CSV table of C-alpha atoms (C1' of nucleotides) in Angstrom, one decimal:
chain,number,residue,atom,x,y,z
A,1,MET,CA,-20.4,-37.8,38.9
A,2,THR,CA,-20.5,-34.9,37.0
A,3,GLN,CA,-23.0,-32.1,37.9
A,4,MET,CA,-26.1,-31.1,35.6
A,5,THR,CA,-24.5,-28.8,33.2
A,6,ASN,CA,-27.1,-26.3,32.2
A,7,ALA,CA,-25.0,-23.7,30.9
A,8,ALA,CA,-25.5,-24.4,27.6
A,9,PRO,CA,-28.0,-21.8,26.2
A,10,ALA,CA,-26.2,-19.2,28.1
A,11,VAL,CA,-23.0,-20.1,26.5
A,12,ASP,CA,-24.6,-19.8,22.9
A,13,ARG,CA,-26.4,-16.6,23.9
A,14,TYR,CA,-22.5,-15.3,24.5
A,15,LEU,CA,-21.5,-16.7,21.9
A,16,GLU,CA,-24.0,-14.8,19.9
A,17,ILE,CA,-23.5,-11.8,21.3
A,18,ALA,CA,-19.7,-12.2,20.7
A,19,GLU,CA,-19.9,-13.0,17.3
A,20,ARG,CA,-21.8,-10.4,16.4
A,21,GLN,CA,-19.4,-7.5,17.8
A,22,PHE,CA,-16.7,-9.3,16.6
A,23,ALA,CA,-18.1,-9.1,13.0
A,24,GLU,CA,-18.5,-5.5,13.3
A,25,THR,CA,-15.2,-4.4,14.8
A,26,GLY,CA,-12.8,-7.4,14.6
A,27,PHE,CA,-11.1,-9.4,17.2
A,28,HIS,CA,-9.2,-6.1,18.6
A,29,GLY,CA,-12.0,-3.8,18.4
A,30,VAL,CA,-14.0,-5.9,20.8
A,31,SER,CA,-13.4,-5.9,24.6
A,32,LEU,CA,-14.6,-8.7,27.0
A,33,ALA,CA,-15.9,-5.9,29.1
A,34,ALA,CA,-17.9,-4.5,25.9
A,35,ILE,CA,-19.3,-8.4,25.5
A,36,ALA,CA,-20.2,-8.8,28.9
A,37,LYS,CA,-22.3,-5.4,29.2
A,38,GLU,CA,-24.1,-6.8,26.6
A,39,ALA,CA,-24.7,-10.1,27.9
A,40,GLY,CA,-25.4,-8.6,31.4
A,41,VAL,CA,-23.1,-10.4,33.2
A,42,SER,CA,-19.3,-9.6,34.5
A,43,LYS,CA,-16.6,-10.2,32.1
A,44,GLN,CA,-15.5,-12.6,34.4
A,45,ALA,CA,-18.5,-15.1,33.7
A,46,LEU,CA,-16.6,-15.5,30.0
A,47,LEU,CA,-13.4,-15.8,31.0
A,48,HIS,CA,-15.2,-18.7,33.3
A,49,PHE,CA,-16.4,-20.4,30.4
A,50,PHE,CA,-13.8,-19.5,27.7
A,51,GLY,CA,-10.7,-19.2,29.4
A,52,THR,CA,-9.2,-16.5,27.5
A,53,LYS,CA,-10.3,-13.8,24.7
A,54,GLU,CA,-8.4,-15.6,22.0
A,55,LYS,CA,-10.5,-18.8,22.8
A,56,LEU,CA,-13.9,-16.9,23.1
A,57,TYR,CA,-12.7,-15.4,19.6
A,58,GLY,CA,-11.8,-19.2,18.4
A,59,ALA,CA,-15.2,-20.7,20.0
A,60,VAL,CA,-17.1,-18.0,17.6
A,61,LEU,CA,-15.4,-18.6,14.4
A,62,LYS,CA,-15.4,-22.5,15.3
A,63,ARG,CA,-19.8,-21.9,15.8
A,64,LEU,CA,-19.8,-20.3,12.5
A,65,SER,CA,-17.5,-22.3,10.8
A,66,ASP,CA,-20.1,-25.7,11.7
A,67,LYS,CA,-23.0,-23.9,11.3
A,68,LEU,CA,-22.0,-23.1,7.6
A,69,CYS,CA,-21.2,-26.7,7.0
A,70,ALA,CA,-24.4,-28.1,8.1
A,71,GLU,CA,-25.6,-25.3,6.1
A,72,VAL,CA,-23.7,-26.9,3.1
A,73,GLU,CA,-24.1,-30.4,3.5
A,74,ARG,CA,-27.9,-29.7,3.9
A,75,ALA,CA,-27.8,-27.8,0.6
A,76,GLY,CA,-26.1,-30.4,-0.7
A,77,ALA,CA,-28.7,-33.4,0.4
A,78,GLY,CA,-30.6,-33.1,-2.8
A,79,GLY,CA,-28.0,-33.4,-5.1
A,80,PRO,CA,-24.6,-31.8,-5.6
A,81,ALA,CA,-25.4,-29.4,-8.4
A,82,ALA,CA,-29.0,-28.2,-7.5
A,83,GLY,CA,-27.3,-27.9,-4.4
A,84,LEU,CA,-24.9,-25.4,-5.0
A,85,VAL,CA,-27.1,-23.4,-7.2
A,86,ALA,CA,-29.1,-23.2,-4.1
A,87,TYR,CA,-26.7,-22.3,-1.9
A,88,PHE,CA,-24.7,-19.5,-4.1
A,89,GLU,CA,-28.3,-18.0,-4.8
A,90,GLY,CA,-29.2,-17.9,-1.3
A,91,LEU,CA,-25.7,-16.2,-0.3
A,92,ALA,CA,-26.2,-13.7,-3.0
A,93,LYS,CA,-30.0,-12.9,-2.3
A,94,ASN,CA,-29.8,-12.4,1.5
A,95,SER,CA,-26.8,-10.6,1.8
A,96,LEU,CA,-27.9,-7.8,3.9
A,97,GLU,CA,-29.1,-10.2,6.5
A,98,ARG,CA,-26.2,-12.4,6.1
A,99,GLN,CA,-23.5,-9.6,6.6
A,100,ALA,CA,-22.3,-10.9,9.7
A,101,GLU,CA,-21.4,-14.2,8.6
A,102,ALA,CA,-19.6,-12.8,5.7
A,103,ARG,CA,-17.6,-10.2,7.4
A,104,LEU,CA,-16.6,-13.0,10.0
A,105,VAL,CA,-15.4,-15.3,7.6
A,106,VAL,CA,-13.6,-12.3,5.7
A,107,ARG,CA,-12.2,-11.5,9.3
A,108,ALA,CA,-10.7,-15.0,9.5
A,109,LEU,CA,-9.0,-15.1,6.3
A,110,LEU,CA,-7.7,-11.7,7.3
A,111,ASP,CA,-6.4,-12.1,11.0
A,112,THR,CA,-3.5,-14.5,10.0
A,113,GLU,CA,-1.9,-14.1,13.9
A,114,GLU,CA,-5.1,-15.0,15.7
A,115,THR,CA,-6.2,-17.6,13.8
A,116,ALA,CA,-2.9,-19.2,12.4
A,117,ARG,CA,-2.8,-22.8,13.0
A,118,PHE,CA,-6.4,-22.7,13.4
A,119,TRP,CA,-7.5,-22.1,10.1
A,120,PRO,CA,-11.6,-22.2,11.1
A,121,MET,CA,-12.9,-21.6,7.7
A,122,LYS,CA,-10.8,-24.7,6.4
A,123,PRO,CA,-13.8,-27.1,6.9
A,124,TYR,CA,-16.2,-24.7,5.0
A,125,LEU,CA,-13.9,-24.1,2.1
A,126,GLU,CA,-13.3,-28.1,1.7
A,127,ALA,CA,-17.3,-28.9,2.1
A,128,LEU,CA,-18.0,-26.2,-0.8
A,129,THR,CA,-14.7,-28.0,-2.5
A,130,GLU,CA,-16.1,-31.5,-2.0
A,131,LEU,CA,-19.6,-30.7,-3.0
A,132,ALA,CA,-18.4,-29.4,-6.6
A,133,ARG,CA,-16.3,-32.6,-6.9
A,134,LYS,CA,-19.4,-34.6,-7.1
A,135,THR,CA,-21.3,-32.5,-9.9
A,136,PRO,CA,-20.3,-34.0,-13.5
A,137,LYS,CA,-18.4,-31.1,-14.6
A,138,TRP,CA,-16.0,-31.0,-11.8
A,139,GLN,CA,-15.2,-34.8,-11.2
A,140,THR,CA,-12.3,-34.9,-13.5
A,141,ALA,CA,-10.6,-31.7,-12.3
A,142,SER,CA,-7.7,-30.8,-10.2
A,143,LEU,CA,-8.2,-29.9,-6.3
A,144,ASP,CA,-6.4,-26.2,-7.5
A,145,GLU,CA,-8.7,-25.8,-10.4
A,146,ILE,CA,-11.7,-26.3,-8.2
A,147,ARG,CA,-10.6,-24.1,-5.4
A,148,ALA,CA,-10.1,-21.3,-7.7
A,149,GLU,CA,-13.0,-21.4,-9.5
A,150,LEU,CA,-14.3,-21.6,-6.0
A,151,PHE,CA,-12.8,-18.6,-4.8
A,152,GLN,CA,-14.1,-16.6,-7.6
A,153,LEU,CA,-17.8,-17.2,-6.8
A,154,ILE,CA,-17.7,-17.0,-3.0
A,155,GLY,CA,-15.1,-13.9,-3.4
A,156,ALA,CA,-17.5,-12.0,-5.5
A,157,ILE,CA,-20.4,-12.5,-3.4
A,158,GLN,CA,-19.0,-12.0,0.2
A,159,TYR,CA,-17.1,-9.0,-1.1
A,160,LEU,CA,-20.7,-7.4,-2.1
A,161,THR,CA,-21.9,-8.6,1.2
A,162,ILE,CA,-19.3,-7.2,3.5
A,163,SER,CA,-19.4,-4.0,1.3
A,164,GLN,CA,-23.4,-3.5,1.9
A,165,THR,CA,-22.7,-0.7,4.8
A,166,ALA,CA,-20.4,1.0,2.8
A,167,LEU,CA,-22.4,1.0,-0.5
A,168,THR,CA,-25.1,2.3,1.6
A,169,GLY,CA,-22.5,5.3,3.1
A,170,MET,CA,-21.2,5.9,-0.9
A,171,TYR,CA,-24.3,6.2,-2.7
A,172,GLY,CA,-27.3,6.0,-0.4
A,173,GLU,CA,-29.9,3.2,0.5
A,174,GLU,CA,-31.3,2.9,-3.1
A,175,ASP,CA,-28.4,2.5,-5.3
A,176,ARG,CA,-27.6,0.4,-2.9
A,177,GLN,CA,-30.3,-1.7,-3.1
A,178,ALA,CA,-30.1,-1.3,-7.1
A,179,ILE,CA,-26.3,-2.6,-7.0
A,180,GLU,CA,-27.6,-5.4,-4.9
A,181,GLU,CA,-30.6,-6.2,-7.0
A,182,ARG,CA,-28.2,-6.1,-10.0
A,183,PHE,CA,-25.7,-8.3,-8.8
A,184,ALA,CA,-28.2,-11.1,-7.9
A,185,GLY,CA,-29.4,-10.8,-11.3
A,186,SER,CA,-25.7,-11.5,-12.8
A,187,ILE,CA,-24.0,-13.8,-9.9
A,188,SER,CA,-26.9,-16.3,-11.2
A,189,GLY,CA,-25.4,-16.8,-14.4
A,190,ALA,CA,-21.8,-17.2,-12.8
A,191,ILE,CA,-23.3,-19.9,-10.5
A,192,ARG,CA,-24.6,-21.6,-13.3
A,193,VAL,CA,-21.4,-21.7,-15.2
A,194,PHE,CA,-19.8,-22.5,-12.2
A,195,VAL,CA,-22.0,-25.5,-11.7
A,196,GLU,CA,-23.0,-26.8,-15.0
A,197,ALA,CA,-20.8,-28.1,-18.4
B,1,MET,CA,6.6,33.5,5.9
B,2,THR,CA,6.1,29.9,6.7
B,3,GLN,CA,9.6,27.8,7.0
B,4,MET,CA,10.6,25.4,4.8
B,5,THR,CA,9.2,22.1,6.2
B,6,ASN,CA,11.0,19.2,4.9
B,7,ALA,CA,9.2,16.6,7.0
B,8,ALA,CA,7.9,15.0,3.8
B,9,PRO,CA,10.1,12.0,3.4
B,10,ALA,CA,9.8,11.4,6.9
B,11,VAL,CA,5.8,11.6,6.9
B,12,ASP,CA,5.7,9.8,3.7
B,13,ARG,CA,8.0,7.0,5.8
B,14,TYR,CA,6.0,6.9,8.7
B,15,LEU,CA,2.8,6.4,6.4
B,16,GLU,CA,4.1,3.6,4.4
B,17,ILE,CA,5.1,1.9,7.8
B,18,ALA,CA,1.3,2.5,9.2
B,19,GLU,CA,0.4,1.4,6.5
B,20,ARG,CA,2.2,-2.0,6.7
B,21,GLN,CA,0.9,-2.4,9.9
B,22,PHE,CA,-2.5,-1.5,9.6
B,23,ALA,CA,-3.2,-3.6,6.7
B,24,GLU,CA,-2.1,-6.6,8.7
B,25,THR,CA,-3.8,-5.8,12.0
B,26,GLY,CA,-6.5,-3.6,11.5
B,27,PHE,CA,-6.8,0.0,13.4
B,28,HIS,CA,-7.6,-1.3,16.3
B,29,GLY,CA,-4.7,-4.2,16.4
B,30,VAL,CA,-2.0,-1.6,15.5
B,31,SER,CA,-0.9,1.3,18.7
B,32,LEU,CA,0.9,4.2,18.0
B,33,ALA,CA,3.9,3.1,19.8
B,34,ALA,CA,4.2,-0.2,17.8
B,35,ILE,CA,4.3,2.0,14.8
B,36,ALA,CA,6.4,4.6,16.5
B,37,LYS,CA,9.0,1.7,17.7
B,38,GLU,CA,9.2,0.4,14.1
B,39,ALA,CA,10.0,4.1,12.5
B,40,GLY,CA,12.4,4.9,15.2
B,41,VAL,CA,10.9,7.9,16.8
B,42,SER,CA,8.4,9.0,19.7
B,43,LYS,CA,5.0,8.1,19.2
B,44,GLN,CA,4.4,11.7,20.1
B,45,ALA,CA,6.3,12.8,16.7
B,46,LEU,CA,3.7,10.7,15.1
B,47,LEU,CA,0.8,12.9,16.8
B,48,HIS,CA,2.8,15.7,15.6
B,49,PHE,CA,2.2,15.1,12.5
B,50,PHE,CA,-1.3,13.8,12.5
B,51,GLY,CA,-3.1,14.5,15.4
B,52,THR,CA,-5.1,11.7,16.3
B,53,LYS,CA,-4.7,7.9,15.8
B,54,GLU,CA,-7.7,8.1,14.0
B,55,LYS,CA,-6.6,11.1,11.7
B,56,LEU,CA,-3.0,9.1,10.6
B,57,TYR,CA,-5.3,5.9,9.6
B,58,GLY,CA,-7.2,8.1,7.2
B,59,ALA,CA,-4.0,9.7,6.1
B,60,VAL,CA,-3.3,6.5,5.3
B,61,LEU,CA,-6.1,5.5,3.4
B,62,LYS,CA,-6.5,8.5,1.8
B,63,ARG,CA,-2.7,8.1,0.4
B,64,LEU,CA,-3.7,4.6,-0.6
B,65,SER,CA,-6.5,5.4,-2.3
B,66,ASP,CA,-4.7,8.4,-4.1
B,67,LYS,CA,-2.3,5.9,-5.2
B,68,LEU,CA,-5.1,3.8,-6.5
B,69,CYS,CA,-6.9,6.5,-8.9
B,70,ALA,CA,-3.7,7.5,-9.9
B,71,GLU,CA,-2.6,4.1,-11.2
B,72,VAL,CA,-6.2,3.5,-12.7
B,73,GLU,CA,-5.7,6.9,-14.4
B,74,ARG,CA,-2.4,5.7,-16.0
B,75,ALA,CA,-3.6,2.5,-16.8
B,76,GLY,CA,-6.7,4.2,-18.4
B,77,ALA,CA,-4.6,7.0,-20.3
B,78,GLY,CA,-4.0,4.0,-23.4
B,79,GLY,CA,-7.7,3.8,-24.1
B,80,PRO,CA,-10.4,2.3,-21.7
B,81,ALA,CA,-10.8,-1.3,-22.4
B,82,ALA,CA,-7.3,-2.2,-22.9
B,83,GLY,CA,-6.7,0.1,-19.9
B,84,LEU,CA,-9.2,-2.3,-17.8
B,85,VAL,CA,-7.8,-5.3,-18.9
B,86,ALA,CA,-4.5,-4.4,-18.1
B,87,TYR,CA,-5.1,-2.7,-14.9
B,88,PHE,CA,-7.0,-6.2,-13.8
B,89,GLU,CA,-4.9,-8.6,-15.2
B,90,GLY,CA,-2.0,-6.4,-13.3
B,91,LEU,CA,-4.1,-7.0,-10.1
B,92,ALA,CA,-4.7,-10.5,-10.7
B,93,LYS,CA,-1.2,-11.2,-11.0
B,94,ASN,CA,0.7,-9.7,-8.4
B,95,SER,CA,-1.8,-10.9,-6.0
B,96,LEU,CA,1.0,-11.8,-3.8
B,97,GLU,CA,3.2,-8.2,-3.5
B,98,ARG,CA,-0.5,-6.3,-3.1
B,99,GLN,CA,-1.4,-8.0,-0.3
B,100,ALA,CA,-1.3,-5.2,1.6
B,101,GLU,CA,-3.2,-2.8,-0.6
B,102,ALA,CA,-6.1,-5.1,-0.7
B,103,ARG,CA,-6.1,-5.8,2.8
B,104,LEU,CA,-6.5,-2.1,3.9
B,105,VAL,CA,-9.1,-1.9,1.1
B,106,VAL,CA,-11.0,-4.2,2.2
B,107,ARG,CA,-10.4,-3.5,5.9
B,108,ALA,CA,-11.9,0.1,5.0
B,109,LEU,CA,-15.0,-1.4,3.3
B,110,LEU,CA,-15.6,-3.5,6.5
B,111,ASP,CA,-15.1,-1.1,9.5
B,112,THR,CA,-18.0,1.0,9.1
B,113,GLU,CA,-17.1,2.8,12.0
B,114,GLU,CA,-14.0,4.7,11.6
B,115,THR,CA,-13.9,5.2,7.9
B,116,ALA,CA,-17.5,6.2,8.4
B,117,ARG,CA,-18.9,9.7,6.8
B,118,PHE,CA,-15.0,9.7,4.9
B,119,TRP,CA,-15.4,6.5,2.3
B,120,PRO,CA,-11.7,6.6,1.4
B,121,MET,CA,-12.5,4.0,-1.3
B,122,LYS,CA,-14.7,6.0,-3.1
B,123,PRO,CA,-12.6,8.2,-5.3
B,124,TYR,CA,-10.6,5.1,-6.6
B,125,LEU,CA,-14.6,3.0,-6.9
B,126,GLU,CA,-15.8,5.4,-9.1
B,127,ALA,CA,-12.5,6.0,-10.9
B,128,LEU,CA,-12.6,2.4,-12.3
B,129,THR,CA,-16.6,3.0,-12.9
B,130,GLU,CA,-15.5,6.3,-14.9
B,131,LEU,CA,-13.3,4.0,-17.2
B,132,ALA,CA,-15.5,1.3,-17.7
B,133,ARG,CA,-18.6,3.9,-18.8
B,134,LYS,CA,-16.2,5.0,-21.5
B,135,THR,CA,-16.2,1.3,-22.9
B,136,PRO,CA,-18.0,0.7,-26.0
B,137,LYS,CA,-20.1,-1.9,-23.9
B,138,TRP,CA,-20.8,0.0,-20.7
B,139,GLN,CA,-21.7,3.5,-22.5
B,140,THR,CA,-25.2,3.3,-22.7
B,141,ALA,CA,-25.8,1.0,-19.4
B,142,SER,CA,-26.8,2.4,-15.8
B,143,LEU,CA,-24.7,3.0,-13.3
B,144,ASP,CA,-25.8,0.5,-11.1
B,145,GLU,CA,-25.4,-2.1,-13.5
B,146,ILE,CA,-21.8,-1.3,-14.2
B,147,ARG,CA,-21.2,-1.1,-10.5
B,148,ALA,CA,-22.5,-4.5,-9.9
B,149,GLU,CA,-20.4,-6.3,-12.6
B,150,LEU,CA,-17.2,-4.2,-11.1
B,151,PHE,CA,-17.6,-5.5,-7.8
B,152,GLN,CA,-18.0,-8.9,-9.0
B,153,LEU,CA,-14.4,-8.7,-10.9
B,154,ILE,CA,-12.8,-6.8,-7.9
B,155,GLY,CA,-14.4,-8.8,-5.1
B,156,ALA,CA,-13.3,-11.8,-6.9
B,157,ILE,CA,-9.6,-10.6,-6.8
B,158,GLN,CA,-9.3,-8.9,-3.8
B,159,TYR,CA,-10.9,-11.7,-2.1
B,160,LEU,CA,-8.5,-14.0,-3.4
B,161,THR,CA,-5.4,-11.6,-2.8
B,162,ILE,CA,-6.4,-11.2,0.7
B,163,SER,CA,-6.9,-14.9,1.2
B,164,GLN,CA,-3.1,-15.8,0.0
B,165,THR,CA,-1.4,-16.1,3.4
B,166,ALA,CA,-4.6,-18.3,4.7
B,167,LEU,CA,-4.1,-20.3,1.6
B,168,THR,CA,-1.0,-20.7,2.3
B,169,GLY,CA,-1.3,-22.1,6.1
B,170,MET,CA,-4.1,-24.5,4.7
B,171,TYR,CA,-3.0,-25.6,1.7
B,172,GLY,CA,0.6,-25.2,1.8
B,173,GLU,CA,2.4,-23.0,-0.6
B,174,GLU,CA,3.0,-25.5,-3.7
B,175,ASP,CA,-0.8,-25.4,-3.5
B,176,ARG,CA,-1.3,-22.0,-2.8
B,177,GLN,CA,0.8,-21.2,-5.8
B,178,ALA,CA,-1.5,-23.5,-8.5
B,179,ILE,CA,-4.6,-22.2,-7.1
B,180,GLU,CA,-3.3,-18.4,-7.8
B,181,GLU,CA,-1.9,-19.7,-11.1
B,182,ARG,CA,-5.7,-21.3,-12.0
B,183,PHE,CA,-7.2,-18.3,-10.6
B,184,ALA,CA,-5.2,-16.3,-12.8
B,185,GLY,CA,-6.0,-17.7,-15.9
B,186,SER,CA,-9.9,-18.3,-15.2
B,187,ILE,CA,-10.0,-14.5,-13.8
B,188,SER,CA,-8.8,-13.3,-17.3
B,189,GLY,CA,-11.5,-14.4,-19.3
B,190,ALA,CA,-13.8,-12.9,-17.0
B,191,ILE,CA,-11.9,-9.8,-17.1
B,192,ARG,CA,-12.9,-9.8,-21.1
B,193,VAL,CA,-16.2,-10.6,-20.6
B,194,PHE,CA,-16.3,-7.1,-18.4
B,195,VAL,CA,-14.8,-5.2,-21.2
B,196,GLU,CA,-15.5,-6.3,-24.4
B,197,ALA,CA,-19.4,-6.5,-26.0
C,1,DT,C1',-26.6,-33.2,55.8
C,2,DT,C1',-23.1,-32.8,53.5
C,3,DG,C1',-19.9,-31.6,50.6
C,4,DA,C1',-18.3,-31.2,45.9
C,5,DC,C1',-18.9,-28.1,42.0
C,6,DA,C1',-21.1,-25.1,38.5
C,7,DG,C1',-22.1,-20.8,37.1
C,8,DC,C1',-21.3,-17.0,38.4
C,9,DT,C1',-19.6,-11.7,41.6
C,10,DT,C1',-16.8,-8.7,43.2
C,11,DA,C1',-12.1,-6.5,43.9
C,12,DC,C1',-8.0,-6.4,42.5
C,13,DC,C1',-3.8,-5.7,39.4
C,14,DA,C1',0.2,-4.8,36.0
C,15,DA,C1',0.3,-3.5,31.0
C,16,DG,C1',-0.6,-1.1,27.7
C,17,DT,C1',-3.9,2.4,25.9
C,18,DG,C1',-4.4,7.2,23.2
C,19,DG,C1',-3.7,11.5,24.5
C,20,DT,C1',-1.6,16.4,26.8
C,21,DA,C1',2.1,19.1,28.2
C,22,DA,C1',6.0,21.2,28.1
C,23,DG,C1',10.6,21.3,27.0
C,24,DT,C1',14.6,21.0,23.4
C,25,DT,C1',17.2,21.9,19.0
C,26,DA,C1',18.6,22.8,14.7
C,27,DC,C1',17.4,25.9,11.2
C,28,DC,C1',15.5,29.5,8.4
C,29,DT,C1',14.1,34.4,7.5
C,30,DT,C1',14.7,39.5,8.9
D,1,DA,C1',22.7,38.6,16.1
D,2,DA,C1',17.7,37.6,16.9
D,3,DG,C1',13.2,35.2,16.7
D,4,DG,C1',10.4,31.8,15.3
D,5,DT,C1',9.0,27.7,13.6
D,6,DA,C1',9.2,22.7,12.2
D,7,DA,C1',10.5,18.7,14.5
D,8,DC,C1',11.3,16.7,17.0
D,9,DT,C1',11.8,14.2,23.2
D,10,DT,C1',11.1,13.0,27.9
D,11,DA,C1',7.4,13.2,31.4
D,12,DC,C1',3.1,12.5,32.6
D,13,DC,C1',-1.6,10.9,32.9
D,14,DA,C1',-6.2,9.1,33.2
D,15,DC,C1',-8.3,5.0,31.7
D,16,DT,C1',-9.0,0.6,29.4
D,17,DT,C1',-7.0,-4.1,28.9
D,18,DG,C1',-6.8,-9.1,29.5
D,19,DG,C1',-6.4,-11.6,33.4
D,20,DT,C1',-5.7,-13.4,38.6
D,21,DA,C1',-7.8,-14.4,43.5
D,22,DA,C1',-11.0,-15.3,46.5
D,23,DG,C1',-15.6,-15.7,47.3
D,24,DC,C1',-20.6,-16.6,47.0
D,25,DT,C1',-24.9,-19.0,46.1
D,26,DG,C1',-27.8,-22.6,44.2
D,27,DT,C1',-28.2,-27.4,42.9
D,28,DC,C1',-27.6,-32.1,43.1
D,29,DA,C1',-25.0,-36.8,44.3
D,30,DA,C1',-23.6,-39.4,48.6
DNA sequence: TTGACAGCTTACCAAGTGGTAAGTTACCTT
DNA sequence: AAGGTAACTTACCACTTGGTAAGCTGTCAA
């Protein structure tokens, strides 16, 4: 039969490197050669596993989407309302560490060319919507209503997250940190308003 | 002395075309040749006026920044509180028409490589901050506090704006419109909370 | 032991990239 | 009328791009 294919860890390492680079400079800003160089392999190694650059990008986004979905599901295990609060609070508090993720999500929403007819972030957004729908507050609400409210919340959080580098550049590291702290404090209120009736 | 240089309208047209293309696919996704082709000139015409691709991108961002600053100033002419409400309401309501702008702003915040040490959107953000500072509510607040709150608001609005195409792709045009309307309604409350005491 | 196949590598390529050099043309000042 | 210069153009170039073709090597099933 088929052979022992034990390339999974290597492939995952390639995806990790690609993810970081795509998050930083976007699809067009990254070359296969650059990713290959950082991974210490030839670019044909990447093409061997992923076929084309677009498919590699797709695999990166799919992997991220799966990861985010799993996270949402894990958060929702202890009840929808508490889960949502915990999830969003976590997002807001670790904005520096989660920059790469947020950048990729935003880029996926932004780049309608490469990701069209694929919409990799749809499952993630729907997982959040479904979780919200399970709370008492949103049980009777329409999907549009939930989505509109949800976008307000994750939009605010991810916008700040992707702005971290720019904020440091514009105002310095101290001010960036002060803004982040103020933001985390005030978004907490918004999160509770979103979840609780 | 110097000669009558009447290339201003042509240059502005180039900037307009470049703006649309950069907004759509980002700095690396656009080639000078593509912009030149749409403008009906050779790419060396662009290089003649702007020197390099990076400088052209910089000029596009500078032009957008100036436009946004002028808009904020105009909105603030009739009082800071009312001006802010009108400005944000306008942003939220015309999200489809203002997609290109929002995309560029987000890309400018996202791309730390090309726009570093330039931060073209800083004047815009500061104009908004200054306007907010003039309202009774924020007069005694710290800059950090205002900025954090401001980012929450424009973040939510611009995030939805850049997501319009993705929303249509994911849920269809009808649902997209429904979400947008719900969003506009609910962000109105947030705007008033931001401005009023 | 052999042969298939995963997981690579080196060699190569056509198309496109941003950018330079050297004109050309029309207008404006002198 | 002459000269300068703005606003281009065509020609060209070194380099990079994503992608193909072919080959090499170690492991594992038969």
